[in-house]
PDB file of C-alpha atoms and ligand atoms in Angstrom:
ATOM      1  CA  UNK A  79      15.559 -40.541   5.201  1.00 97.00           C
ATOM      2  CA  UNK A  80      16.476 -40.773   1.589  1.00 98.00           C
ATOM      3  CA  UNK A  81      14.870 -38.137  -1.009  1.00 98.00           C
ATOM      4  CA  UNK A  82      15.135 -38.300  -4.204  1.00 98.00           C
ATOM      5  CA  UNK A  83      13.379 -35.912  -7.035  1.00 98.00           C
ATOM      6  CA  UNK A  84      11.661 -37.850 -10.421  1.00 98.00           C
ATOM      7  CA  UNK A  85      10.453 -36.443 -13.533  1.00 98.00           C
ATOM      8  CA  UNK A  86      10.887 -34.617 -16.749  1.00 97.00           C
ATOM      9  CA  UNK A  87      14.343 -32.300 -16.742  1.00 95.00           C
ATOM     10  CA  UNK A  88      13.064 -29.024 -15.349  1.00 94.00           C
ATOM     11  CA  UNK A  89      10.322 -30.251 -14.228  1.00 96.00           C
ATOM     12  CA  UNK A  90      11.024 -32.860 -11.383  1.00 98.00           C
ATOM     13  CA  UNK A  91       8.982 -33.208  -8.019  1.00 98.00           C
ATOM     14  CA  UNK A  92       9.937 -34.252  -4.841  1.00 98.00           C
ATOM     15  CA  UNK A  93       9.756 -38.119  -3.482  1.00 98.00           C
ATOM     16  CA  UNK A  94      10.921 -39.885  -0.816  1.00 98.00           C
ATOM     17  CA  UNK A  95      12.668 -43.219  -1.379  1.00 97.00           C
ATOM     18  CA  UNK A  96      11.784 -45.744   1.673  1.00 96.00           C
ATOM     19  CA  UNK A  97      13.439 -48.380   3.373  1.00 92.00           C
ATOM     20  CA  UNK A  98      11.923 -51.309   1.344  1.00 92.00           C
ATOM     21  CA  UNK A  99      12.954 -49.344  -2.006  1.00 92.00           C
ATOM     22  CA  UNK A 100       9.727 -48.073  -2.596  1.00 95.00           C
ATOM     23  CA  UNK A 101       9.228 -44.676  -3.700  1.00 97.00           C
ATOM     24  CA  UNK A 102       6.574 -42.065  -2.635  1.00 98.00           C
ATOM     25  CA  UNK A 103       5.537 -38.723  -4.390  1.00 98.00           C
ATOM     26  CA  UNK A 104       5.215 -35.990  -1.243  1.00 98.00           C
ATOM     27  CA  UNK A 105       5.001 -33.322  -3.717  1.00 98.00           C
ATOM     28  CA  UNK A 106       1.216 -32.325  -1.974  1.00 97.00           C
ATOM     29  CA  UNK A 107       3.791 -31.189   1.118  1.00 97.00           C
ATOM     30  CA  UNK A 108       6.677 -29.904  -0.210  1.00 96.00           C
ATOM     31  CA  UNK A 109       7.456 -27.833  -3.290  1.00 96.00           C
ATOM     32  CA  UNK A 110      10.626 -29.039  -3.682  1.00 98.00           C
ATOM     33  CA  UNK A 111      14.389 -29.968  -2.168  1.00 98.00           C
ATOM     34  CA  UNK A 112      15.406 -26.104  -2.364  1.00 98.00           C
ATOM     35  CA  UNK A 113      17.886 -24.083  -0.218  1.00 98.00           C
ATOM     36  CA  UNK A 114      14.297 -22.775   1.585  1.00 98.00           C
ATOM     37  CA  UNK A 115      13.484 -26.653   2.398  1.00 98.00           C
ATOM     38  CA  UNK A 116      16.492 -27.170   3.852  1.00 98.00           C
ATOM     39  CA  UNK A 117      17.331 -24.071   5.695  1.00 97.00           C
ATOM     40  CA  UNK A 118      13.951 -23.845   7.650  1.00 97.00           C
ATOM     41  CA  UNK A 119      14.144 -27.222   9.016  1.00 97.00           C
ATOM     42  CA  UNK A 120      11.940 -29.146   6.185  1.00 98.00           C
ATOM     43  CA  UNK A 121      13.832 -32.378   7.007  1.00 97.00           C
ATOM     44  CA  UNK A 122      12.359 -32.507  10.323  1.00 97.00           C
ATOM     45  CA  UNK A 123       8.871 -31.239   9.120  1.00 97.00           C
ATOM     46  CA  UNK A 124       8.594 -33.598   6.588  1.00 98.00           C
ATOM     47  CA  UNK A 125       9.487 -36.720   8.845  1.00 97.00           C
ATOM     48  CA  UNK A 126       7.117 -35.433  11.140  1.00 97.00           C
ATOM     49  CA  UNK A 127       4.340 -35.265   8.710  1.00 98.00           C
ATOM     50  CA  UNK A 128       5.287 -38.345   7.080  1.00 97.00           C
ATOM     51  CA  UNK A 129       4.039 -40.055  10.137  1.00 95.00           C
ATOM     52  CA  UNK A 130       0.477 -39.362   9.311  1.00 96.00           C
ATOM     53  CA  UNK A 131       0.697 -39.245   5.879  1.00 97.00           C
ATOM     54  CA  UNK A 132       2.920 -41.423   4.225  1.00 95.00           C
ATOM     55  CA  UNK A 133      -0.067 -44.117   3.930  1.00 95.00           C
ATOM     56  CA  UNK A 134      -1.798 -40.924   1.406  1.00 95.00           C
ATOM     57  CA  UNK A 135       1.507 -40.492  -0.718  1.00 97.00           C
ATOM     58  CA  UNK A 136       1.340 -41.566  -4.522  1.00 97.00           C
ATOM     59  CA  UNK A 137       3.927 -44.487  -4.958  1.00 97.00           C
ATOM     60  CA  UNK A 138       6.267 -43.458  -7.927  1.00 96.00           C
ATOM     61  CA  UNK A 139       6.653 -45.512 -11.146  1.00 93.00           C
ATOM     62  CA  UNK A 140       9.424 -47.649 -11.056  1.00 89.00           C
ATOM     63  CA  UNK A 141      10.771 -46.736 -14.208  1.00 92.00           C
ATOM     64  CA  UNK A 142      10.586 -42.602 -13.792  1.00 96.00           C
ATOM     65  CA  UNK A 143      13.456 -40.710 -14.505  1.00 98.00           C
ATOM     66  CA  UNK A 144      15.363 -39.741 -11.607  1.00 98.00           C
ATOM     67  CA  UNK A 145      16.299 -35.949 -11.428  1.00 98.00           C
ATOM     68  CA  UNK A 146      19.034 -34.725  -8.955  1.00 98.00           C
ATOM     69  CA  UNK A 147      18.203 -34.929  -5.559  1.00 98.00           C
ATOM     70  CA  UNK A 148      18.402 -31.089  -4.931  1.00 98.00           C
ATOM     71  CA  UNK A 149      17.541 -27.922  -6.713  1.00 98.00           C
ATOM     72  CA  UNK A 150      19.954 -25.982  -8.270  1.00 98.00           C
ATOM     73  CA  UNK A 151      21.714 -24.571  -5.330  1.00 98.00           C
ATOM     74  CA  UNK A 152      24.175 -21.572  -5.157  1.00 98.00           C
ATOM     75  CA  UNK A 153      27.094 -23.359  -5.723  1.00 98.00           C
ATOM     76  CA  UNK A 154      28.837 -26.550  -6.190  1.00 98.00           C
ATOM     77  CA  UNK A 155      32.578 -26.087  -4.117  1.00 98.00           C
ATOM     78  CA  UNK A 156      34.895 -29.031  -4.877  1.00 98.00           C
ATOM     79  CA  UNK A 157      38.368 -30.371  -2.990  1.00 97.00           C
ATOM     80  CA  UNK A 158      40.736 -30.928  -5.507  1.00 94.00           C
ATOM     81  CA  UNK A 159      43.595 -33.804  -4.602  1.00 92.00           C
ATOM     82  CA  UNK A 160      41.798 -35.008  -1.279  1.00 96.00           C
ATOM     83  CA  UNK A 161      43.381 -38.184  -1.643  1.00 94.00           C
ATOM     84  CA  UNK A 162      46.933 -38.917  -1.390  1.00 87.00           C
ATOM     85  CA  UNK A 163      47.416 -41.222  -4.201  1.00 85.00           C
ATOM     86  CA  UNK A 164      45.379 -39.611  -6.464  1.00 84.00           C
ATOM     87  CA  UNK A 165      47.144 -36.410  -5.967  1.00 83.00           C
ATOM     88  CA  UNK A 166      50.437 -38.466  -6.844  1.00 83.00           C
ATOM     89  CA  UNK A 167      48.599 -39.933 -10.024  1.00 82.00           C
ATOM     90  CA  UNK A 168      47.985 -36.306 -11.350  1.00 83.00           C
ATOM     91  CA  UNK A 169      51.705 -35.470 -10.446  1.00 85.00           C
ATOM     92  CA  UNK A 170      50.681 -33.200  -8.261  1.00 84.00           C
ATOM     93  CA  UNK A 171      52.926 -32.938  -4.542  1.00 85.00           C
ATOM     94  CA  UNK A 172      49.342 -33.640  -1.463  1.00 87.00           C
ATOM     95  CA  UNK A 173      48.176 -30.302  -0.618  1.00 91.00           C
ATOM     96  CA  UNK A 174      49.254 -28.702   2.674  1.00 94.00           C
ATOM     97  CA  UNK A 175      45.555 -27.047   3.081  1.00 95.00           C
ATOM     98  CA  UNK A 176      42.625 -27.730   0.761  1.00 96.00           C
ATOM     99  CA  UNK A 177      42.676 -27.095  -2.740  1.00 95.00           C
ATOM    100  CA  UNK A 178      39.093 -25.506  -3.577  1.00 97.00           C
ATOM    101  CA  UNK A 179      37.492 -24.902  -7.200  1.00 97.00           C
ATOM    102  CA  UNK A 180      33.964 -23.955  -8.786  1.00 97.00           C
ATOM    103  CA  UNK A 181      31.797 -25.903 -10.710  1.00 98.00           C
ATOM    104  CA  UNK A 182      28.774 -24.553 -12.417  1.00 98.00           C
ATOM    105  CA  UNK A 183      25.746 -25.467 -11.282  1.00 98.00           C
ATOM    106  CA  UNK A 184      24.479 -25.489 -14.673  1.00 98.00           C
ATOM    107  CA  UNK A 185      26.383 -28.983 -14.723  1.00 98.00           C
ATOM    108  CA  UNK A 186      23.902 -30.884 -12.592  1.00 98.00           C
ATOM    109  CA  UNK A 187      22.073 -33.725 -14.163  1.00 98.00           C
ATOM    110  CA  UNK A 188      20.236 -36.770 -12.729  1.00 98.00           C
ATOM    111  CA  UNK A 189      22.012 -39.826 -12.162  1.00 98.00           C
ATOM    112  CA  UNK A 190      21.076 -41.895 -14.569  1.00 98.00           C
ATOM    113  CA  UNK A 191      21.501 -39.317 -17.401  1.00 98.00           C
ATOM    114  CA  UNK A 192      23.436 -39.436 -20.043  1.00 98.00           C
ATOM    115  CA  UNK A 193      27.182 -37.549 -19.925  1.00 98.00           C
ATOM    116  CA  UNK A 194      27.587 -35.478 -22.638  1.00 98.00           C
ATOM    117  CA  UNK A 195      31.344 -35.417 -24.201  1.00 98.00           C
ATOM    118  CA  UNK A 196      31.810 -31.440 -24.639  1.00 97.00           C
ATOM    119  CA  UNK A 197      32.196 -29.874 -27.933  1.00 95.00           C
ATOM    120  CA  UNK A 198      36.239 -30.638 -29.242  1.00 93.00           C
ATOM    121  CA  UNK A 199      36.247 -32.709 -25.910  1.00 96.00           C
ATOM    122  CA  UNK A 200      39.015 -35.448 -26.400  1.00 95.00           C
ATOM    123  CA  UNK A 201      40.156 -35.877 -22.392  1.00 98.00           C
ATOM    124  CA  UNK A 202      36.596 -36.323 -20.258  1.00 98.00           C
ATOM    125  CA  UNK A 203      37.363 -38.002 -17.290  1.00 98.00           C
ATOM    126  CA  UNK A 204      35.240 -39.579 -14.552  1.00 98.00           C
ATOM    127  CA  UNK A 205      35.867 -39.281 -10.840  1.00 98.00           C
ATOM    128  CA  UNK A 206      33.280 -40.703  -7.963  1.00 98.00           C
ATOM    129  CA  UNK A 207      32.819 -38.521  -5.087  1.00 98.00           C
ATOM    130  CA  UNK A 208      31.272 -38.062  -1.540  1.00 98.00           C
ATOM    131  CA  UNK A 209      29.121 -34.460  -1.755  1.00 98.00           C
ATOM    132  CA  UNK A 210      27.944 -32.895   0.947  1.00 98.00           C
ATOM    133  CA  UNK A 211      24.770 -31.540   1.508  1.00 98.00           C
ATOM    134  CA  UNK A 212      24.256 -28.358   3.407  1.00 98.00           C
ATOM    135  CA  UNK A 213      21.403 -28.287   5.707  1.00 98.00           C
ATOM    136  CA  UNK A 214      22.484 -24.769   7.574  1.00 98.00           C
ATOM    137  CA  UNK A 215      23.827 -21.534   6.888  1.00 98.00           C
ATOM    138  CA  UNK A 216      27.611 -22.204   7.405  1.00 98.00           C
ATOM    139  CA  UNK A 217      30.275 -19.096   7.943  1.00 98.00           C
ATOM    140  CA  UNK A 218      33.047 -19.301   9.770  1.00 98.00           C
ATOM    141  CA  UNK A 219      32.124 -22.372  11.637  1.00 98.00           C
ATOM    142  CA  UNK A 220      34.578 -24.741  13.683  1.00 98.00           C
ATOM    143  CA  UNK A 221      35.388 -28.299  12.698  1.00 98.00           C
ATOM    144  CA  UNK A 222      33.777 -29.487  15.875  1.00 98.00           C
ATOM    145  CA  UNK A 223      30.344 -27.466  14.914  1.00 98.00           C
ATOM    146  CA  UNK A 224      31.141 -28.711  11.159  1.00 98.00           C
ATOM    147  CA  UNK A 225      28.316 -31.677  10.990  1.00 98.00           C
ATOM    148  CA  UNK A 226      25.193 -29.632  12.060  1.00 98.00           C
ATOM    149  CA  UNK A 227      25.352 -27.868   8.906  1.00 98.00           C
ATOM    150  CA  UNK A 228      25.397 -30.745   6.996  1.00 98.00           C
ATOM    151  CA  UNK A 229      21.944 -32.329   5.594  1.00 98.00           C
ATOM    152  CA  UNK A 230      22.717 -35.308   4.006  1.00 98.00           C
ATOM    153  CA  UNK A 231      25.335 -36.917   1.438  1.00 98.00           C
ATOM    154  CA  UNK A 232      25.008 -37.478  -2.035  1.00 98.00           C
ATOM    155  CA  UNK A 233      26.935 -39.636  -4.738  1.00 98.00           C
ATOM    156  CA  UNK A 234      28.637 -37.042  -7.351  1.00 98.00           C
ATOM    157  CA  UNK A 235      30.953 -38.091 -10.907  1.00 98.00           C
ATOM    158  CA  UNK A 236      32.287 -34.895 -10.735  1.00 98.00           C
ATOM    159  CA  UNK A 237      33.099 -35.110 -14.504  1.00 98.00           C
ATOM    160  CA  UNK A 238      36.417 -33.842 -15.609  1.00 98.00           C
ATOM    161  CA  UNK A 239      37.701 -32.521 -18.797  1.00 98.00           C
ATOM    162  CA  UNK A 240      41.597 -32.867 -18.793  1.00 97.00           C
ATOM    163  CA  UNK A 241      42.378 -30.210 -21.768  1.00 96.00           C
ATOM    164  CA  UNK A 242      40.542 -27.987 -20.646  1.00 96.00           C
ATOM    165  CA  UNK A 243      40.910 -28.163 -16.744  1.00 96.00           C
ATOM    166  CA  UNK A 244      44.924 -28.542 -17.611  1.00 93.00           C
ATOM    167  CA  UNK A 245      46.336 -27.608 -20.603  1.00 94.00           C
ATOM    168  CA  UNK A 246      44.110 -24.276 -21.089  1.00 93.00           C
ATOM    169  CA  UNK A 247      45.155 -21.627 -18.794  1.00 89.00           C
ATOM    170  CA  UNK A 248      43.415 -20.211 -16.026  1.00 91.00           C
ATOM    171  CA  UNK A 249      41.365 -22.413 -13.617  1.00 93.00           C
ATOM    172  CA  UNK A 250      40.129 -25.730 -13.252  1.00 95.00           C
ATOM    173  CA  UNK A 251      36.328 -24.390 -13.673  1.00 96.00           C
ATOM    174  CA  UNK A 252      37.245 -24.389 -17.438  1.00 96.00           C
ATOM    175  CA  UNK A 253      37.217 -28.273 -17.263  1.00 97.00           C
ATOM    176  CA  UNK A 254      34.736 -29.093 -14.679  1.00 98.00           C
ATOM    177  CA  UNK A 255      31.507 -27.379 -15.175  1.00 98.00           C
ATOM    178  CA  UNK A 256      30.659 -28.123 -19.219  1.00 98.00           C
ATOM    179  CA  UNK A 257      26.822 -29.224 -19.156  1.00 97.00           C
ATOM    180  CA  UNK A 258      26.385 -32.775 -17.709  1.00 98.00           C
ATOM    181  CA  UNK A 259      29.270 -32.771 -16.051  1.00 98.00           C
ATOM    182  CA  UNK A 260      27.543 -33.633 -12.606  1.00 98.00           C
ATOM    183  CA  UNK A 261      25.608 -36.158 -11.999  1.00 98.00           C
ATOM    184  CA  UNK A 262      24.335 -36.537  -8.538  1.00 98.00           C
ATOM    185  CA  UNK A 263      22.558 -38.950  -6.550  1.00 97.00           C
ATOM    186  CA  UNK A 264      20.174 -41.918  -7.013  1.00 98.00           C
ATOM    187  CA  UNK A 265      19.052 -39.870  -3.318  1.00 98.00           C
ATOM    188  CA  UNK A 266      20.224 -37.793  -0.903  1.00 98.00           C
ATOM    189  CA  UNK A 267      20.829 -39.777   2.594  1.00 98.00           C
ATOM    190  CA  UNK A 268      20.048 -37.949   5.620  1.00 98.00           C
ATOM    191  CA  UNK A 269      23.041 -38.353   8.296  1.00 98.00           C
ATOM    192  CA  UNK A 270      21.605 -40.921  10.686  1.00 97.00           C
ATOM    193  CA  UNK A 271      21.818 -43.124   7.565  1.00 96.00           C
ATOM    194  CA  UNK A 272      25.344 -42.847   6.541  1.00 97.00           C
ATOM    195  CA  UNK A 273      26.884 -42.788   9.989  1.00 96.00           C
ATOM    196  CA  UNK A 274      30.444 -42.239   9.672  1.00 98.00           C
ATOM    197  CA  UNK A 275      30.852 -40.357   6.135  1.00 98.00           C
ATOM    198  CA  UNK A 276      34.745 -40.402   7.036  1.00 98.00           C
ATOM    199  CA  UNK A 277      34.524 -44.525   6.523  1.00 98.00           C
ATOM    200  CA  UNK A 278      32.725 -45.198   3.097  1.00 98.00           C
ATOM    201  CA  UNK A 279      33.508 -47.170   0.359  1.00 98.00           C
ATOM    202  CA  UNK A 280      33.792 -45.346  -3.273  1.00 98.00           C
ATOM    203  CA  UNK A 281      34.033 -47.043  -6.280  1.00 98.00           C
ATOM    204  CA  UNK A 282      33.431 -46.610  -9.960  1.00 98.00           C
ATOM    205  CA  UNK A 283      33.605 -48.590 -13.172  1.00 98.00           C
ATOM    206  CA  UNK A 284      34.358 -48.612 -16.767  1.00 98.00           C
ATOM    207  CA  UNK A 285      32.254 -50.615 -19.220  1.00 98.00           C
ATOM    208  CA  UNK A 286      32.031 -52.903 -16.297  1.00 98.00           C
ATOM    209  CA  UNK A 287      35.866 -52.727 -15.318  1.00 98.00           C
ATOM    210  CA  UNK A 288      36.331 -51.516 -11.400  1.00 98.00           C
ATOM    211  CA  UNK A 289      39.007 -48.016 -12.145  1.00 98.00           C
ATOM    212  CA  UNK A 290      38.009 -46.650  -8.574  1.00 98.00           C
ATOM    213  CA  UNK A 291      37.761 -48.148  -5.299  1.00 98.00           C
ATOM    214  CA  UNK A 292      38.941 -46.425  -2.247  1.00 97.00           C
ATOM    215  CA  UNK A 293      37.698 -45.637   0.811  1.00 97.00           C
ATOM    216  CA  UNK A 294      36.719 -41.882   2.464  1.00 97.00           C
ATOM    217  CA  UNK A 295      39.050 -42.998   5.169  1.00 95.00           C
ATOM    218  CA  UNK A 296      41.798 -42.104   2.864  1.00 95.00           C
ATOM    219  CA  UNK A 297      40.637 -38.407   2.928  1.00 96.00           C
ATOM    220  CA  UNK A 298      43.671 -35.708   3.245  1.00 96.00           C
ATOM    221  CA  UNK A 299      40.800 -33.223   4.595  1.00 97.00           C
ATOM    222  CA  UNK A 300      37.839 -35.404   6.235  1.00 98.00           C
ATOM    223  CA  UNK A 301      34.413 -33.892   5.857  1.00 98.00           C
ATOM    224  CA  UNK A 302      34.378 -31.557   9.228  1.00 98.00           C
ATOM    225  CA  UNK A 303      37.699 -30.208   7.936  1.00 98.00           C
ATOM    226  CA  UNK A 304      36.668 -29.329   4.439  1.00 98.00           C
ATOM    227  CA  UNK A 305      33.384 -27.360   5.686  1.00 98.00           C
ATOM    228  CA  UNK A 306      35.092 -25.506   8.382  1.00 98.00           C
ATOM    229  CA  UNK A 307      37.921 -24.631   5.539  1.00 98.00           C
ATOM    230  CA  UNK A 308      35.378 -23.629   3.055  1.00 98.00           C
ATOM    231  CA  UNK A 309      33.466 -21.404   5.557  1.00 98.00           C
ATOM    232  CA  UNK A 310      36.309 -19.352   6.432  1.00 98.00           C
ATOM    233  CA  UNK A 311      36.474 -17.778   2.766  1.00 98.00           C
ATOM    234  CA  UNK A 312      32.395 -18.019   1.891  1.00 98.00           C
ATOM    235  CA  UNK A 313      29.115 -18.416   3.030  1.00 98.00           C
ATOM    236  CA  UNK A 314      28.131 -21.621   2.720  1.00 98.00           C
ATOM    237  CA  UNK A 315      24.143 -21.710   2.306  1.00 98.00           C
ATOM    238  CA  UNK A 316      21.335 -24.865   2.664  1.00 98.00           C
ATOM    239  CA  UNK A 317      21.449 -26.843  -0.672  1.00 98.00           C
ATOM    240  CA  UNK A 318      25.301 -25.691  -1.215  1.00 98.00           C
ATOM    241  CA  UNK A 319      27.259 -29.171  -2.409  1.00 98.00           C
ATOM    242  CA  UNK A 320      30.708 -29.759  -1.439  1.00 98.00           C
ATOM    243  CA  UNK A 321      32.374 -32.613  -3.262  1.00 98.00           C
ATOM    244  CA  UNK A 322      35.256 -33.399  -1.780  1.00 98.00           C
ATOM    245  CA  UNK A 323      37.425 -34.765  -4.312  1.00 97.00           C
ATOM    246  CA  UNK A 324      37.982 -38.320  -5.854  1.00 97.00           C
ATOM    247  CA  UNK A 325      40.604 -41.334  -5.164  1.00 96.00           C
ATOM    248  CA  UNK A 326      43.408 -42.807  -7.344  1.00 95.00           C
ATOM    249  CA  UNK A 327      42.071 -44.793 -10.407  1.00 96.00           C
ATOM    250  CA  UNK A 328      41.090 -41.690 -12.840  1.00 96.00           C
ATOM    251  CA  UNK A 329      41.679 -41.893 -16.299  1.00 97.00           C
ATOM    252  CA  UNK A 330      44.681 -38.921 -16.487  1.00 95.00           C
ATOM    253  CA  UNK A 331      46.200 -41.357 -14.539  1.00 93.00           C
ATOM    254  CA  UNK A 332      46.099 -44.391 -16.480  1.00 94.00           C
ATOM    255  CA  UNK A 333      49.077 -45.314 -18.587  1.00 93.00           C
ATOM    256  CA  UNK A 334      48.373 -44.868 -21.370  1.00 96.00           C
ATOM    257  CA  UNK A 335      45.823 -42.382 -20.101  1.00 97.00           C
ATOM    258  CA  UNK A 336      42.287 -43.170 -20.831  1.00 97.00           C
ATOM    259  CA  UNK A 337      39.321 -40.922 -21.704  1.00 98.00           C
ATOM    260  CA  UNK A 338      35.844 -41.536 -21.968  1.00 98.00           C
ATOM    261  CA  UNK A 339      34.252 -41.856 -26.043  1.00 98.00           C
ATOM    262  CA  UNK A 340      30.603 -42.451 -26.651  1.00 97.00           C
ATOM    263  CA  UNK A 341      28.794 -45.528 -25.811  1.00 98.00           C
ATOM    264  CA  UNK A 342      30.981 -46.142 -22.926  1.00 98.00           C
ATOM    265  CA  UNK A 343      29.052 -46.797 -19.581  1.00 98.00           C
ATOM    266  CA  UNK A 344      29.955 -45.548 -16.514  1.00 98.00           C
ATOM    267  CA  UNK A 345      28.877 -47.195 -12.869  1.00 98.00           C
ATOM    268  CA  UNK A 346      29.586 -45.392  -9.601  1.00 98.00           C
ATOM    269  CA  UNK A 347      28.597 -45.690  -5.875  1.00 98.00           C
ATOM    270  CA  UNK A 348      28.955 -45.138  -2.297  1.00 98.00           C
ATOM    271  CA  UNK A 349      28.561 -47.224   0.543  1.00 97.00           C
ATOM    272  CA  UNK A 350      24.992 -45.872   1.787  1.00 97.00           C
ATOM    273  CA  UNK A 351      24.740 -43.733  -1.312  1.00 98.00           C
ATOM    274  CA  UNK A 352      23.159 -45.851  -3.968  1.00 98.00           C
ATOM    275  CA  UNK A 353      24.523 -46.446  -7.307  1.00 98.00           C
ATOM    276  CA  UNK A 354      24.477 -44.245 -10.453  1.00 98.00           C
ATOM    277  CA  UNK A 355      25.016 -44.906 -13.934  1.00 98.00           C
ATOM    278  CA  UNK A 356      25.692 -42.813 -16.917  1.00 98.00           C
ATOM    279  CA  UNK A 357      26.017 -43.449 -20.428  1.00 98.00           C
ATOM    280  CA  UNK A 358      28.602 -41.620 -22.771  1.00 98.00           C
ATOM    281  CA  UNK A 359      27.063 -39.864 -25.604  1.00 98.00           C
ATOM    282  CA  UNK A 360      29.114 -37.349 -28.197  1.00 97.00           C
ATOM    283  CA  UNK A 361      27.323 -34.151 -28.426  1.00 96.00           C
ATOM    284  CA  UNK A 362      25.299 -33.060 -30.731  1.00 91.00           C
ATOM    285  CA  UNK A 363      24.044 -29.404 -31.322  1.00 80.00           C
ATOM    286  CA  UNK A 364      20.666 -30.858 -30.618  1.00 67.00           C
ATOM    287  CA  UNK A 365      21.277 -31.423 -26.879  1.00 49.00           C
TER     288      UNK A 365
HETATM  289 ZN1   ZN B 146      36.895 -33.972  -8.262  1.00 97.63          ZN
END
């Protein structure tokens, strides 16, 4: 199953996106993709009423904004240098256990929104990632148990701002949570839809130019890994996003490096996943 959520910022319901690309409005069942929906089984319960009712759902405008697939959850947990050559392009040695940061949730946006260069921003970066989805409460659980906490997988730009994740002291929250700096989705796929999230293929563009295109097989930490990690330090809870970091082909690591300026146009996806796309706007106290 694929859900997505459509409508006005703040304001979005929930749909489900079918097989044939259409979209449906189930918004008369559930109130929305929430860490309640997902921790009391409301994947299941909405398949199962879907069976009887899908003929009765509203079919969604094509051309409706998309919101993020998920409600605000607790927190967003990211792997920093998952990938070994990215970790080299940020001259940075590959991490003998997973490097974990923060990112506001305040960031999320849809994923066709616009990204929003910070104020006195001159280093924002892009990097496509595979988030995870958690379905169930996860604490101290064992890479084996790993996956049945997992709901789904969503496409993330986890949005980077080099000065201040870098050069400003402290921690990399400082450059990864400024407003817009994660988009997620076109939809959130359901497991039985992405099979193997350990062998998909990422990629990302430029104004049309491929930077990014790797593979999840390339993970230092695979997905089982990452949650068990994560759960020994925190409770993970339903809705919680992991992204779990992004390949080689970021800006920082271009040379000359390269940073994103308005008007530029920004196209990401994952095998399974969809395809988002952001445009690059400068910000404005208006925002
Ligand atoms: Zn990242």
């Amino acid at each position: 199953m694929k859900l997505i959520r459509f409508g006005n910022k703040g304001n979005e319901k929930p749909a489900i996106q079918l097989q044939n690309g259409k979209r449906i409005d189930v918004s008369s069942f559930i109130t929305d993709y929430d860490e309640n929906f997902f921790g009391t089984g409301g994947i299941q319960r909405l398949q199962a009423w879907l069976e009887n009712n899908q003929s009765k759902c509203p079919e969604i405008n094509e051309d409706i904004r998309l919101g993020a697939p998920v409600v605000r959850p607790s927190k967003i947990v990211c792997v920093g240098l998952n990938y070994a050559k990215h970790a080299e392009e940020s001259g940075m040695e590959p991490p003998k256990e997973p490097v974990l940061f923060f990112k506001a949730t305040s960031a999320i946006v849809g994923p066709h929104d616009d990204i929003v260069i910070p104020k006195g921003s001159v280093k924002t970066d892009w990097e496509v990632e595979l988030a995870i989805v958690i379905g169930a409460k996860a604490s101290y659980v064992s890479e084996k148990e790993a996956l049945n906490h997992v709901a789904g997988y969503v496409l993330h730009n986890d949005v980077s701002e080099r000065e201040f994740q870098i050069e400003r002291s402290g921690q990399w929250v400082k450059g990864k949570s400024c407003d817009t700096f994660a988009p997620l989705g076109p939809f959130i796929a359901t497991p039985d839809e992405v099979g193997n999230p350990n062998n998909l293929r990422l990629w990302l563009k430029l104004n049309g130019q491929t930077m990014q295109d790797s593979n999840t097989s390339d993970f230092i930490f695979n997905v089982q890994e990452v949650i068990s990690h994560i759960s020994q330090f925190m409770t993970l809870l339903p809705g919680d996003i992991i992204s779990t970091g992004t390949p080689f082909g970021v800006g920082l690591g271009l040379n000359p490096p390269k940073y994103l300026i308005p008007g530029d146009e920004v196209e990401l996806g994952i095998e399974g996943l969809g395809i988002s796309k952001q445009k690059v706007v400068a910000y404005s106290a208006k925002v």
